[in-house]
PDB file of C-alpha atoms and ligand atoms in Angstrom:
ATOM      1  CA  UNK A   1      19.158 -11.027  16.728  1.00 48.00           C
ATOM      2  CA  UNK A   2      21.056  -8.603  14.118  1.00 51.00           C
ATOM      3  CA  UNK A   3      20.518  -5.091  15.346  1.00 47.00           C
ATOM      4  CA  UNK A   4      20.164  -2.703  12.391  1.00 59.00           C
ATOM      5  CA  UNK A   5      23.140  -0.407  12.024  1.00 60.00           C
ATOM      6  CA  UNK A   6      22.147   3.224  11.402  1.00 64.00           C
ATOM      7  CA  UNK A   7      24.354   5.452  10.287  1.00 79.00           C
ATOM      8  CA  UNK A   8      23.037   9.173   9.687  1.00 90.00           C
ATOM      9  CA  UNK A   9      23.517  10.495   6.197  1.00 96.00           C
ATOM     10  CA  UNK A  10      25.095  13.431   5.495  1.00 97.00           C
ATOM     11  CA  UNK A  11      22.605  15.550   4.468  1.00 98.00           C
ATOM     12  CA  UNK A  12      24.001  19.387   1.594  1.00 98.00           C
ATOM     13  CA  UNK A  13      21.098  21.673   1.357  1.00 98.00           C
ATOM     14  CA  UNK A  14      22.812  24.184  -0.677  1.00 98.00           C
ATOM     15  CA  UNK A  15      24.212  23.160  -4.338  1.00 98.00           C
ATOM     16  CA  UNK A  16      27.928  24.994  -3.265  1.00 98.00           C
ATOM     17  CA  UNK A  17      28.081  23.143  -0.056  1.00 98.00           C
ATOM     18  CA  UNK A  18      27.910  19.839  -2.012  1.00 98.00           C
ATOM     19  CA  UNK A  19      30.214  20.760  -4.686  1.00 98.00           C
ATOM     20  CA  UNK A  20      32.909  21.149  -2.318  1.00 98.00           C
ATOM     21  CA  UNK A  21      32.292  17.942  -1.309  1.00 98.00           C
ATOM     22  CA  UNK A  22      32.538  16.132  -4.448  1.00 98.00           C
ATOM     23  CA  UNK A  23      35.137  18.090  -5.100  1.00 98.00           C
ATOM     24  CA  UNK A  24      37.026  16.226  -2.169  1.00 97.00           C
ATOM     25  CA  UNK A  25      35.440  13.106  -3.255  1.00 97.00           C
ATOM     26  CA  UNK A  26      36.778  13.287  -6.701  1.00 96.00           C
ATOM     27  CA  UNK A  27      40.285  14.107  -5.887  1.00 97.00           C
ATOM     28  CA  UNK A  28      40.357  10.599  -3.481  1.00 97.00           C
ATOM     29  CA  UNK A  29      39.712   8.946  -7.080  1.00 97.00           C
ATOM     30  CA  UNK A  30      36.046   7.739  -5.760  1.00 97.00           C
ATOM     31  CA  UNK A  31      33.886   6.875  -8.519  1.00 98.00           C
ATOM     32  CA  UNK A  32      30.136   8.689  -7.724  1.00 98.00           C
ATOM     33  CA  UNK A  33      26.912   7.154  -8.304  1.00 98.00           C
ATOM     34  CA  UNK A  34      23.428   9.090  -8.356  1.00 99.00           C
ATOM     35  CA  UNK A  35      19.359   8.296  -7.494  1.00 99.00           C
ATOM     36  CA  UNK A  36      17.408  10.809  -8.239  1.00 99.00           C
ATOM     37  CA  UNK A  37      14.335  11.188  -6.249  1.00 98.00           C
ATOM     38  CA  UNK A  38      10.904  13.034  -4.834  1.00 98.00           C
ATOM     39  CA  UNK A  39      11.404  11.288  -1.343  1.00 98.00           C
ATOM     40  CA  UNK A  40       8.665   9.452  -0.200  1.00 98.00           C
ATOM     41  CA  UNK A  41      10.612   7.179  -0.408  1.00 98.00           C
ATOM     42  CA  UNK A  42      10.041   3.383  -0.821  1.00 98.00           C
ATOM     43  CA  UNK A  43      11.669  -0.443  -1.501  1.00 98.00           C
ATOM     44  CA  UNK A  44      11.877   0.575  -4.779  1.00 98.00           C
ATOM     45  CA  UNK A  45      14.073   3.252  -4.034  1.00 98.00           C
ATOM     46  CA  UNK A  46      15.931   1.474  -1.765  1.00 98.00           C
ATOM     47  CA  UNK A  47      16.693  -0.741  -4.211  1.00 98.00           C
ATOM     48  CA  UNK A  48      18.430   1.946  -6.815  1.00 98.00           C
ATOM     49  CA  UNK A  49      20.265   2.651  -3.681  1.00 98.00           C
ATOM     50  CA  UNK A  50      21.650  -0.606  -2.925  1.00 98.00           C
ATOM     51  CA  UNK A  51      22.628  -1.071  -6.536  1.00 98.00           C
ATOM     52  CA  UNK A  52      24.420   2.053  -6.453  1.00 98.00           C
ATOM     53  CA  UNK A  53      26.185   1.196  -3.145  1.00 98.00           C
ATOM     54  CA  UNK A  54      27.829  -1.592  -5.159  1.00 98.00           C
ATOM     55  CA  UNK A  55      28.621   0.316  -8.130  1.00 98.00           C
ATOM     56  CA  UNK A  56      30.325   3.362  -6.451  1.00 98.00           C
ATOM     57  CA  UNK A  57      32.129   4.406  -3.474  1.00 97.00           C
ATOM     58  CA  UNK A  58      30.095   7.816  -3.097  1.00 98.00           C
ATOM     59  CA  UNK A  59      26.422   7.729  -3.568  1.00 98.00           C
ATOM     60  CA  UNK A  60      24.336  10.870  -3.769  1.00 98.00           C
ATOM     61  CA  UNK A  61      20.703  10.614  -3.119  1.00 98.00           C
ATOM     62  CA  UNK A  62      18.503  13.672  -4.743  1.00 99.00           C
ATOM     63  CA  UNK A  63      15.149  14.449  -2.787  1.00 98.00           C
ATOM     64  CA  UNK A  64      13.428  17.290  -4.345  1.00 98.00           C
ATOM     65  CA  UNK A  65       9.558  17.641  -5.240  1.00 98.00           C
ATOM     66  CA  UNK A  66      10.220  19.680  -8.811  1.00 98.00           C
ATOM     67  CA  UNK A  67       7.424  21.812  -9.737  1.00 98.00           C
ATOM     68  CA  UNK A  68       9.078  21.833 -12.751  1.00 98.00           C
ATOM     69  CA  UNK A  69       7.355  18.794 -13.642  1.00 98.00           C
ATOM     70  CA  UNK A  70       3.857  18.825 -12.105  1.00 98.00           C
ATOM     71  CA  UNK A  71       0.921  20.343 -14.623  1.00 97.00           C
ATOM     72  CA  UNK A  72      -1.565  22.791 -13.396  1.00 96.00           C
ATOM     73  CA  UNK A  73      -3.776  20.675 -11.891  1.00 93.00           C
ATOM     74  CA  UNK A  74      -1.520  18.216 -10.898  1.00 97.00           C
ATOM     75  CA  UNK A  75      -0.607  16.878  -7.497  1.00 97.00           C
ATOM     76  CA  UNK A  76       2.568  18.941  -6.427  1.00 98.00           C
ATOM     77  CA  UNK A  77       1.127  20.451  -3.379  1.00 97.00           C
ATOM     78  CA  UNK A  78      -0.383  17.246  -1.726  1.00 96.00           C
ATOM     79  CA  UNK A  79       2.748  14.800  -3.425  1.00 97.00           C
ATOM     80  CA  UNK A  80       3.840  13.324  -0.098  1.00 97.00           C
ATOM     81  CA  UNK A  81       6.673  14.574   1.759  1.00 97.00           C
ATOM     82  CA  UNK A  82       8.591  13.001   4.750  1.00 97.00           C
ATOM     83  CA  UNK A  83      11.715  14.119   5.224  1.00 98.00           C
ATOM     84  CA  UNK A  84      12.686  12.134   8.550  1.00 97.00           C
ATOM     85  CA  UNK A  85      11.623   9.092   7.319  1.00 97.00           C
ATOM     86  CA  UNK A  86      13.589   9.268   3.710  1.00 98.00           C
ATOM     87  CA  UNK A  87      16.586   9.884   6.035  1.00 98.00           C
ATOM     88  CA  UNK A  88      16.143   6.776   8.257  1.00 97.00           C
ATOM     89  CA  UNK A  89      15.755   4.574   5.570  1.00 98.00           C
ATOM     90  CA  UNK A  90      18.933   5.470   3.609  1.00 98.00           C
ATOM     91  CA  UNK A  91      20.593   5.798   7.042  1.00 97.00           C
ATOM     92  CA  UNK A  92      19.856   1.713   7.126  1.00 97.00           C
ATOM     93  CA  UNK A  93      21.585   1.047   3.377  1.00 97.00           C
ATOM     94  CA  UNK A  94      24.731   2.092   4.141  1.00 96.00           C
ATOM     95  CA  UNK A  95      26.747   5.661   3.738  1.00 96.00           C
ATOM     96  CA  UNK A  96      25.070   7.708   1.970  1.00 98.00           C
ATOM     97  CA  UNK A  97      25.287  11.599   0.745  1.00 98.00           C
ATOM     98  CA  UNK A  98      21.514  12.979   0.320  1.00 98.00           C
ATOM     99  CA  UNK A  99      21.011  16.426  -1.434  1.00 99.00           C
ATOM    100  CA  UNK A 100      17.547  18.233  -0.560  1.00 98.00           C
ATOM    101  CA  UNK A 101      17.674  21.574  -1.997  1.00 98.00           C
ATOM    102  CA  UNK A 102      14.504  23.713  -1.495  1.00 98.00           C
ATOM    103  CA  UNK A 103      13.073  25.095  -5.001  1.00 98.00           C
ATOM    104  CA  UNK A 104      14.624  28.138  -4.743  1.00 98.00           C
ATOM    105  CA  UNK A 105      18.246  26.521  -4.653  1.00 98.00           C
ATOM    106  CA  UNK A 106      16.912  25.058  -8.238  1.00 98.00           C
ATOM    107  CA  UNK A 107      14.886  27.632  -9.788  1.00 98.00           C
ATOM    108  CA  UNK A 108      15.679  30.921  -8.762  1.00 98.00           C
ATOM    109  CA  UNK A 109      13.394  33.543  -9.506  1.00 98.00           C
ATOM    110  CA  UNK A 110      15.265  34.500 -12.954  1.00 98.00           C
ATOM    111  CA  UNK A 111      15.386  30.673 -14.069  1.00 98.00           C
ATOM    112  CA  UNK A 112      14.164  30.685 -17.505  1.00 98.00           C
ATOM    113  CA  UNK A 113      16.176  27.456 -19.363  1.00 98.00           C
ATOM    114  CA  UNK A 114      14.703  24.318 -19.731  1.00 98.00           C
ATOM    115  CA  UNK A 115      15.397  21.011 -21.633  1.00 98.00           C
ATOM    116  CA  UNK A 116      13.301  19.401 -24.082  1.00 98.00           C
ATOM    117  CA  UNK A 117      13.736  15.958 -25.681  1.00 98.00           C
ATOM    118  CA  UNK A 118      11.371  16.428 -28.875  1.00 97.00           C
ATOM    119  CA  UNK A 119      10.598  12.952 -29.834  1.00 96.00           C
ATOM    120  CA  UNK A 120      10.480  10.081 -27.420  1.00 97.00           C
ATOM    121  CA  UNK A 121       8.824  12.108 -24.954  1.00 97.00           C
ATOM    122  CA  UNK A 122       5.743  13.028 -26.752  1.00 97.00           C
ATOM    123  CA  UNK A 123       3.737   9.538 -26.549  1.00 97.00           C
ATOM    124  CA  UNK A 124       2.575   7.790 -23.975  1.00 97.00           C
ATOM    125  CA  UNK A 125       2.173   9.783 -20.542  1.00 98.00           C
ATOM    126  CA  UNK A 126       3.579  12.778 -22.679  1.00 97.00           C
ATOM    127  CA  UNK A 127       0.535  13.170 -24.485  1.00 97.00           C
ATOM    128  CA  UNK A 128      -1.849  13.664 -20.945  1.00 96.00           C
ATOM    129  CA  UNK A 129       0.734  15.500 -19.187  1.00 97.00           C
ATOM    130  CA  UNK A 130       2.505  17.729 -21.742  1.00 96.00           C
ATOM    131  CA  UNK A 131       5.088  19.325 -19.207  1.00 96.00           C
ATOM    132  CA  UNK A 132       6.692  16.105 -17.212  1.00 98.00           C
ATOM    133  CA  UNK A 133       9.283  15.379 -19.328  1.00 98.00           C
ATOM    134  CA  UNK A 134      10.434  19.032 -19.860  1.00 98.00           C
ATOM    135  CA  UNK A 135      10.379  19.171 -15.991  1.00 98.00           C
ATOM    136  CA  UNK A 136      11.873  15.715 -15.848  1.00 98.00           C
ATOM    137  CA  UNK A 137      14.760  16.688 -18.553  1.00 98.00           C
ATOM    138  CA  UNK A 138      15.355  19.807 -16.859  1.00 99.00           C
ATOM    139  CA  UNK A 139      15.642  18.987 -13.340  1.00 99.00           C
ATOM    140  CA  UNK A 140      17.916  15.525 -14.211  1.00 99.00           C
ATOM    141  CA  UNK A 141      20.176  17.685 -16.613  1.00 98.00           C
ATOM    142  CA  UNK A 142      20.627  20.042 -13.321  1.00 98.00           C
ATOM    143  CA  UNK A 143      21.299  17.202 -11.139  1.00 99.00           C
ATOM    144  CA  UNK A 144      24.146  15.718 -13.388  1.00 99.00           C
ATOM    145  CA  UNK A 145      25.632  18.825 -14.081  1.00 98.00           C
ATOM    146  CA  UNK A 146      25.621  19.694 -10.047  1.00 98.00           C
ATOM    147  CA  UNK A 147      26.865  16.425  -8.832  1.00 98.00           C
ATOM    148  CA  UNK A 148      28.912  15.524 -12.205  1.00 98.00           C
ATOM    149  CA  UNK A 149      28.326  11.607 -11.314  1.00 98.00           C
ATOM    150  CA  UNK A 150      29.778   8.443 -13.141  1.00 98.00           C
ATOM    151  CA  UNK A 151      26.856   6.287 -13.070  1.00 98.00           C
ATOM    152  CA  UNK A 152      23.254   7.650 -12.242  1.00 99.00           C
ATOM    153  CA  UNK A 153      20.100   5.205 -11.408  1.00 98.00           C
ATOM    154  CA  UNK A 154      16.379   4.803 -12.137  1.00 98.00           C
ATOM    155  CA  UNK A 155      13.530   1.991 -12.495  1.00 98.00           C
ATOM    156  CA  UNK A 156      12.017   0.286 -14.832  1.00 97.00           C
ATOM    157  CA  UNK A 157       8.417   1.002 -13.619  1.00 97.00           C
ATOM    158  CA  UNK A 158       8.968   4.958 -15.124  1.00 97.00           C
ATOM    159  CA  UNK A 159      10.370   3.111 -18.423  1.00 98.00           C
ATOM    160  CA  UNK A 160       9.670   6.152 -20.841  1.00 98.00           C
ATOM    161  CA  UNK A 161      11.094   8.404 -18.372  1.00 98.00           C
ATOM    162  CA  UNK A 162      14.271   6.239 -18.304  1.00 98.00           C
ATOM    163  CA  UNK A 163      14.519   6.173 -21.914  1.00 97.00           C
ATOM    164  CA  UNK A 164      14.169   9.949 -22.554  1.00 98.00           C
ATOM    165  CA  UNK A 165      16.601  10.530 -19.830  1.00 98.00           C
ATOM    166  CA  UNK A 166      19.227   8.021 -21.998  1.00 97.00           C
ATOM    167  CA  UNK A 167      18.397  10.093 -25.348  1.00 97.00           C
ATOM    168  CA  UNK A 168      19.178  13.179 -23.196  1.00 98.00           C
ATOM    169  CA  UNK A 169      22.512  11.560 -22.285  1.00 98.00           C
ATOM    170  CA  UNK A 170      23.353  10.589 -25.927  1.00 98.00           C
ATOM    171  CA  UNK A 171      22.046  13.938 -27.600  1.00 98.00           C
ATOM    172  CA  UNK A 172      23.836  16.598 -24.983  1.00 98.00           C
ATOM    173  CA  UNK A 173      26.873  14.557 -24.304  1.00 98.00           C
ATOM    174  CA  UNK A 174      26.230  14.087 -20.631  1.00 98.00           C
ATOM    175  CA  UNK A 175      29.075  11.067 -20.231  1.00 98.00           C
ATOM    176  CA  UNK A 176      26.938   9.472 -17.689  1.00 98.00           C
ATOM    177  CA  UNK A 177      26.337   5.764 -17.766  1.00 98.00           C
ATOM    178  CA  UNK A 178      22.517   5.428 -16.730  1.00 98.00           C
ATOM    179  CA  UNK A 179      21.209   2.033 -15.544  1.00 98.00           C
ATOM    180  CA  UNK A 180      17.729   0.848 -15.169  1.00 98.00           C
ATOM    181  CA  UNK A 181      16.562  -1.593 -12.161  1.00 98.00           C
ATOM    182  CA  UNK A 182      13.420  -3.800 -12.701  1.00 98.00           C
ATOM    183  CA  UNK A 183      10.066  -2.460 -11.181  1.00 98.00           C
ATOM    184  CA  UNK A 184       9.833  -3.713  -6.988  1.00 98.00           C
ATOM    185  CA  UNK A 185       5.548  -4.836  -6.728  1.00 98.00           C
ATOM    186  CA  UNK A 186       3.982  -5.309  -3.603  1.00 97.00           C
ATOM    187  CA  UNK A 187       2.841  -8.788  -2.644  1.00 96.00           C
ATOM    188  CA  UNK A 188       0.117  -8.529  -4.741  1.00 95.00           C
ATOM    189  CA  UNK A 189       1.874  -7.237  -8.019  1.00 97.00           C
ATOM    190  CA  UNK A 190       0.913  -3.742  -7.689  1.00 98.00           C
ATOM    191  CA  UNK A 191       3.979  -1.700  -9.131  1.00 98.00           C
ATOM    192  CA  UNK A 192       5.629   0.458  -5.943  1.00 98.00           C
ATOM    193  CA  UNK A 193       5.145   3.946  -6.163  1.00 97.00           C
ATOM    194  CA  UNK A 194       4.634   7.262  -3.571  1.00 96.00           C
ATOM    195  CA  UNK A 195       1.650   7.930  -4.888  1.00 96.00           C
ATOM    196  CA  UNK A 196       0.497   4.167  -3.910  1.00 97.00           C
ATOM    197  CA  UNK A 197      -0.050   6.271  -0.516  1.00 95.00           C
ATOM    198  CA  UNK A 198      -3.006   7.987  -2.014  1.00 96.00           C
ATOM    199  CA  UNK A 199      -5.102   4.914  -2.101  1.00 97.00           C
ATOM    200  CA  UNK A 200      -8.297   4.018   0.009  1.00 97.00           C
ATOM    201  CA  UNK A 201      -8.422   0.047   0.680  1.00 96.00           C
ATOM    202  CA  UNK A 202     -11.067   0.146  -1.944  1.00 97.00           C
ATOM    203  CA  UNK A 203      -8.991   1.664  -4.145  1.00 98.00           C
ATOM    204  CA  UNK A 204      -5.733  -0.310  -3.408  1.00 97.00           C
ATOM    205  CA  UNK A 205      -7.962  -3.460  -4.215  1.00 96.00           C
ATOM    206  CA  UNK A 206      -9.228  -2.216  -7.341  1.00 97.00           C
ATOM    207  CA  UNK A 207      -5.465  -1.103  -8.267  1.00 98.00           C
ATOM    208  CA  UNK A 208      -4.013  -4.625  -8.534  1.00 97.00           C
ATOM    209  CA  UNK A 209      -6.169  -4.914 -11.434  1.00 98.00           C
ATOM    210  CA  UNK A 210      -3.621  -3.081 -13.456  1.00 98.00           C
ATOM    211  CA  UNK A 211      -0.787  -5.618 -12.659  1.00 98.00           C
ATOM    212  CA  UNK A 212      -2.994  -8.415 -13.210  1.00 98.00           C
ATOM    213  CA  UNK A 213      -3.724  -7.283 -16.774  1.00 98.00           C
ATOM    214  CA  UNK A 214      -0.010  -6.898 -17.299  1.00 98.00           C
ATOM    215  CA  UNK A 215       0.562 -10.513 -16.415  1.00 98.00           C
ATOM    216  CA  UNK A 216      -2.138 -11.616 -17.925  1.00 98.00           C
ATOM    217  CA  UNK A 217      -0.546 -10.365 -21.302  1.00 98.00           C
ATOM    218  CA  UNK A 218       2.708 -11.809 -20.425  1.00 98.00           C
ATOM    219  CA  UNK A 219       1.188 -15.205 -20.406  1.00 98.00           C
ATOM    220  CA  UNK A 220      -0.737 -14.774 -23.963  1.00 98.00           C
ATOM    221  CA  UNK A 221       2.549 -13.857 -25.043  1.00 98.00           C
ATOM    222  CA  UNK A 222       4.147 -16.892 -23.483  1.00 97.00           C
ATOM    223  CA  UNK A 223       1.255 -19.023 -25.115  1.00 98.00           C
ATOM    224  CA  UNK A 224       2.495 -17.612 -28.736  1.00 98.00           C
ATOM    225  CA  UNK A 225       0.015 -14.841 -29.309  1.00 98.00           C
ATOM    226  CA  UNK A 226       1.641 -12.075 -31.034  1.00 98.00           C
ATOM    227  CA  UNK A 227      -1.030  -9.778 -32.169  1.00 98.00           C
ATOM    228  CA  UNK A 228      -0.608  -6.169 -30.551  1.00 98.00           C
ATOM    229  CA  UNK A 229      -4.625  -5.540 -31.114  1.00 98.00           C
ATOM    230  CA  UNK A 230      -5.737  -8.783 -29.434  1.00 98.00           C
ATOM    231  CA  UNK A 231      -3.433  -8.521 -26.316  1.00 98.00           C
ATOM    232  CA  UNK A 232      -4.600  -4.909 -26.149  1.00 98.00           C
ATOM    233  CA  UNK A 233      -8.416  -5.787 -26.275  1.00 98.00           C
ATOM    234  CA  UNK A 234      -7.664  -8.239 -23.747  1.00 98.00           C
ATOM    235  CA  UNK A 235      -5.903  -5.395 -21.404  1.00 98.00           C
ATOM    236  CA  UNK A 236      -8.880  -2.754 -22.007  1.00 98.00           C
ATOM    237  CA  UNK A 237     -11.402  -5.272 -21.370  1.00 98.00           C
ATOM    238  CA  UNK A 238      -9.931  -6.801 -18.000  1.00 98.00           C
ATOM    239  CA  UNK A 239      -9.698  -3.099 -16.839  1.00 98.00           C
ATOM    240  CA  UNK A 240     -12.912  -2.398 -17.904  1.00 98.00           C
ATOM    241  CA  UNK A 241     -14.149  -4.414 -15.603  1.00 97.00           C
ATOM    242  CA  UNK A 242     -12.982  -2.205 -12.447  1.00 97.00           C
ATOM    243  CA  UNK A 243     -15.438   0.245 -11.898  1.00 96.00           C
ATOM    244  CA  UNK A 244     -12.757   2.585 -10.199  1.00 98.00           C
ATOM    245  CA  UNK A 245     -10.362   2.109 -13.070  1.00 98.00           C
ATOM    246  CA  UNK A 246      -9.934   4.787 -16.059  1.00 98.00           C
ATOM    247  CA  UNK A 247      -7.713   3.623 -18.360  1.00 98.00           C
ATOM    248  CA  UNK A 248      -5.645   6.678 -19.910  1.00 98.00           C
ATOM    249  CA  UNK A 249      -3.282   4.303 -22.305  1.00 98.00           C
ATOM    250  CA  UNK A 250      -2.212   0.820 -23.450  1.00 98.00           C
ATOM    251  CA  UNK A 251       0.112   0.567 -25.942  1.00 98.00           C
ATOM    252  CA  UNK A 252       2.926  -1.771 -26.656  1.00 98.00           C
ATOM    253  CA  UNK A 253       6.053  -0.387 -27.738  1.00 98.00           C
ATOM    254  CA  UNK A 254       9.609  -1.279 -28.552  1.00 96.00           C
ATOM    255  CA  UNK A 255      11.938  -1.023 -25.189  1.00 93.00           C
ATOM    256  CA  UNK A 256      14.070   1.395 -26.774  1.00 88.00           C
ATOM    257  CA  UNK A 257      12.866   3.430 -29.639  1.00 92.00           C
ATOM    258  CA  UNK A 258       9.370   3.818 -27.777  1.00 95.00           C
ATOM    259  CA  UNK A 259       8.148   3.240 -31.246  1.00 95.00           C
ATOM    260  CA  UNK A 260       4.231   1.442 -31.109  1.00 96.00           C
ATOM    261  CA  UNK A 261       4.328  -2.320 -32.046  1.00 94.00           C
ATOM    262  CA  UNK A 262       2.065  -4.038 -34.465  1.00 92.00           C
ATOM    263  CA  UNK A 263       3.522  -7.330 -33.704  1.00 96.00           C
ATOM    264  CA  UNK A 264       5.045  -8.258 -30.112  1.00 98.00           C
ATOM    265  CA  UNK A 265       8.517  -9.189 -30.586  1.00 97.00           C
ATOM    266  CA  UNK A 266       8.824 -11.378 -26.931  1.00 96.00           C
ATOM    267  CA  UNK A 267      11.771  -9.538 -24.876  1.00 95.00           C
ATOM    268  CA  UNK A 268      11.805  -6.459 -27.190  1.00 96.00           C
ATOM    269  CA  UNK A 269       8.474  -5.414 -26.794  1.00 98.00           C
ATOM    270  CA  UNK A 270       6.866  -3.646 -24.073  1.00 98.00           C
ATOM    271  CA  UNK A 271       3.422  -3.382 -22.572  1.00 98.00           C
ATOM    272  CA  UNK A 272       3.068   0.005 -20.984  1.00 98.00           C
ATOM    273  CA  UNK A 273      -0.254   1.713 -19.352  1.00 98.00           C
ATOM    274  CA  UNK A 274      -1.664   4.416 -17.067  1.00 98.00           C
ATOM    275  CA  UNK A 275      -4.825   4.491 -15.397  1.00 98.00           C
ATOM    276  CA  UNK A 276      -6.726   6.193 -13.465  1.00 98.00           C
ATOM    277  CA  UNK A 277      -7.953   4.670  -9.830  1.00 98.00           C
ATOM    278  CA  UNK A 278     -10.468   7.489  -8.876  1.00 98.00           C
ATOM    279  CA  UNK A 279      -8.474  10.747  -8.824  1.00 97.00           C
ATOM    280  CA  UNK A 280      -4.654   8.788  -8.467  1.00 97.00           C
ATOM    281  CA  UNK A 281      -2.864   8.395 -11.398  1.00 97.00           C
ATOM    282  CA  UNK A 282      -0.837   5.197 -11.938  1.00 98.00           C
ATOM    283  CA  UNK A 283       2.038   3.668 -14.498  1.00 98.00           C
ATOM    284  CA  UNK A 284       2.722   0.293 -14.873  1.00 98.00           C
ATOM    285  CA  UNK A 285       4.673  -1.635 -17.397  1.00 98.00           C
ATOM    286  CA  UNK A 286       5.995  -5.344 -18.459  1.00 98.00           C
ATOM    287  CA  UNK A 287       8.289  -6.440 -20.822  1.00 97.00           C
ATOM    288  CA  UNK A 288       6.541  -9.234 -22.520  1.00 97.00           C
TER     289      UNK A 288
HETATM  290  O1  PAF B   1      11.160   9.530 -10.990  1.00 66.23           O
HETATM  291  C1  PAF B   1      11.163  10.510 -10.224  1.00 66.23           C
HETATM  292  O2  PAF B   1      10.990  10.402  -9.006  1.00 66.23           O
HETATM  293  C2  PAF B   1      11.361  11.900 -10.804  1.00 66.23           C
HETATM  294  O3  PAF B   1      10.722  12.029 -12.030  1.00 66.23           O
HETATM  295  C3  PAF B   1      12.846  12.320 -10.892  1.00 66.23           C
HETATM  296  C4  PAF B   1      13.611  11.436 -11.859  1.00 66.23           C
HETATM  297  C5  PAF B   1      13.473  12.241  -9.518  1.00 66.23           C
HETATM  298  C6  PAF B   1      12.943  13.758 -11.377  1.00 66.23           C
HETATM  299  O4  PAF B   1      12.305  14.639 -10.521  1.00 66.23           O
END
């Protein structure tokens, strides 16, 4: 039997602390690669992980809850939180440098800049929750200008978020090469995510209806359908069906622009949606 080796990872709580130790890191000539996260932290996390343990020889992990990017009424107080856990986990990948600042560290009382991307962020989830992206922008902009990496890390499953993040790169000049990783799904398709932990079994069941619909699209696709409208009908009304299921968007759009598509182009267009399940909010997307 292979025992699992577990190697603690060093952990900087302060943003000086860490510096120094990049610092270090940089002058050995070792090229640093960073995932950005909340914690809570599942395969597909672990996954941005492994890919940046092959890509660099220093990988920073992020875990930090920003209220920076939670509305009002959101769910930053309850957003689950296990520090011990996250630490295990990445402790089994390999070595691995984790950052967990605490919100002061970030946002000092006096904190008053933020970062705004004024185009690609305004569709989609931007238009239900009006402050992520600012919050995202802001806190990711920190993050590369603290840790300065080469190469930084997100999924697929938070596509609009990755491709705000890239126009941030381009527009400000960040000089970091960002990589996507496809979505990780539970046996039963439903797209990985934290907030996954929210759900009842009810719920959970009534969840994999989103996937489903997303495949189901794929494979009109496949068959040669390339009418937006009809694949969308056929979305709303396989959704509709879930009692449990409010959906907040469908739209497909082009993978990079964002823009919406009238016709499905078949690897350039994407199917994204959010739902409701009860009071959880979930993405999902496909490239069709
Ligand atoms: O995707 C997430 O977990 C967050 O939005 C991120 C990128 C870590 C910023 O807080």
């Amino acid at each position: 039997m292979t025992e699992t080796v577990f190697s603690e990872p060093q952990v900087f709580r302060d943003i000086a602390t860490l510096q120094q130790h990049l610092t270090e890191v940089r002058q050995e000539g070792r090229k640093v690669a960073l995932v950005p996260t909340m914690g809570a932290l599942h395969e597909g996390h672990l996954a941005l992980v492994r890919k940046a343990l092959k890509e660099a020889q220093e990988v920073v992990v992020t875990i930090f809850v920003n209220p920076k990017q939670f509305g009002p009424n959101e769910d930053l107080a309850s957003y689950p939180r296990d520090e011990e856990t996250d630490l295990k986990a990445l402790g089994k990948l390999g070595k691995v440098t984790v950052f967990i600042p605490g919100v002061e560290e970030m946002y000092p009382g006096d904190f008053s800049t933020f970062v705004d991307e004024a185009q690609l962020s305004k569709g989609l989830c931007g238009v239900s929750r009006p402050q992520f992206f600012r919050g995202v922008l802001t806190i990711v902009g920190k993050l590369f200008n603290i840790v300065r990496p080469d190469i930084a890390i997100f999924g697929q499953k938070d596509a609009q978020q990755a491709a705000v993040i890239q126009k941030m790169v381009r527009d400000l000049h960040f000089g970091v090469e960002i990589i996507t990783l496809p979505t990780v799904r539970e046996e039963d398709g439903l797209a990985m995510s934290s907030r996954n932990q929210y759900l009842s079994k009810a719920q959970r069941e009534e969840a994999q209806a989103l996937s489903k619909s997303l495949f189901e699209a794929k494979e009109m696709v496949e068959q040669g359908v390339r009418s937006t409208d009809r694949v969308i009908a056929e979305v709303t009304h396989l959704l509709a069906q879930h009692r449990r299921v409010r959906l907040i968007y469908a739209q497909v759009i082009d993978t990079e622009t964002l823009e919406p598509c009238r016709e499905i182009v078949p690897g350039q267009s994407l199917l994204a949606l959010a739902a409701w399940v009860d009071q959880v909010r979930l993405i999902d997307n496909i490239r069709l």
